[in-house]
């Protein structure tokens, strides 16, 4: 079996409220990825469109985007796995290419969340969980992660201070990322000053500073077989490992709340396929929809032992100069989290890092990178390992 | 119930129910009787909460109802200060997962419990609560 490479990446700016329609939003990422790969539309054999349909007014947006991208009559389809839709799309693109069915597949993710109110979007997000048995109790996504934060704090002594350190790191790198929605740096004062909005309780123990914000945005990743990747690209980045797993939607079906079992399983699969270990990862993008999510990712991916994730951030080892740089593009916490676009944006960051094109946040000589993209509260988990070689 | 009537009893579950028709609609009648019921597969003995109509091990629907009783252990909890549409007037409220040994239950805490007194590992019991004339829910309560 040959290798599968990523030959083009693109991303729109992530913004609070995009002044345009979904096709125009997605086009920003599409055109950037096509120019990055120096391709024309005839070079694309198929497209996969990723979003979370509860935010879309357009039914079956894949056909609309394929037309707007100029990708008729090539086949297209729509995939979703909540917030991990983007990497699920790339996983399918990998299999379409590896099967020999297509040579070059384009994956575009988008979300325009600004068309509905924040309360509506929270309610819809809550419906990504169990609507029959949990939503009648008034659930929403921050509360699901809060259940895990409470368990982690009780079991391991993790503190709000540790979580705040993760947000401060995120803000540091968000300020350097011109595609991020939130670009101001933060100090611990924002998390101790009761006047600060970041200390507003959302779902205990999580506070506003622990939560990412809704955003409008789009991402695009172009995947090719080895022959085409080498022909089209001077610096193809190879997909070395793919892992994907699921876990119980209903919280009553879980044995442990101090981590995400699906992330552990997906990580194991990806490490095994790539034949690498956690210590081999030079730079990682993890799904920090909440600060606790990043902390659990450190442990679930093997960057720290269970319960020792807080020690990593306390020692600043997940900064660009540390042992394992994590989310040095600002992560979801600073970039914003346009559901369907998030996975592709994470992959773009790692591709730029491995090419040495990541700008101010470049990790020196990064050759192996990891992407951890979670759907819901660990209902779906995708882990992808990328490499220069 | 007449053949043409739709059995939408499950619309009575919780403050806002998104599901009205389910094969385990009898759950609502048990709530009216003050009972919180799971199901058990008569073929393989597996217990389910929330109740299921179908067993994914035995691949059949040969189920019996079984009450959730006794004391459970608090696994984790969160107090919400923002709520989805329809729950705004209930704020703040606390959700929790409680382990009853044979099954775990996700639900809301009795608002009479001071959230500051909560500790993972503490004992709680479960009871039916009437929200109004129509809507029913269950809540975790303090063990005296
Ligand atoms: Zn059975």
mmCIF file of C-alpha atoms and ligand atoms in Angstrom, chain B residues 41 43-44 55 57-58, ligand 1:
data_model
loop_
_atom_site.group_PDB
_atom_site.id
_atom_site.type_symbol
_atom_site.label_atom_id
_atom_site.label_comp_id
_atom_site.label_asym_id
_atom_site.label_seq_id
_atom_site.Cartn_x
_atom_site.Cartn_y
_atom_site.Cartn_z
ATOM 1 C CA UNK B 41 -33.361 -8.844 29.474
ATOM 2 C CA UNK B 43 -32.966 -13.946 27.817
ATOM 3 C CA UNK B 44 -29.500 -12.987 29.102
ATOM 4 C CA UNK B 55 -31.236 -6.219 24.102
ATOM 5 C CA UNK B 57 -26.625 -8.989 23.227
ATOM 6 C CA UNK B 58 -29.607 -11.310 22.791
HETATM 7 ZN ZN1 LIG C 1 -30.134 -10.037 26.448
#
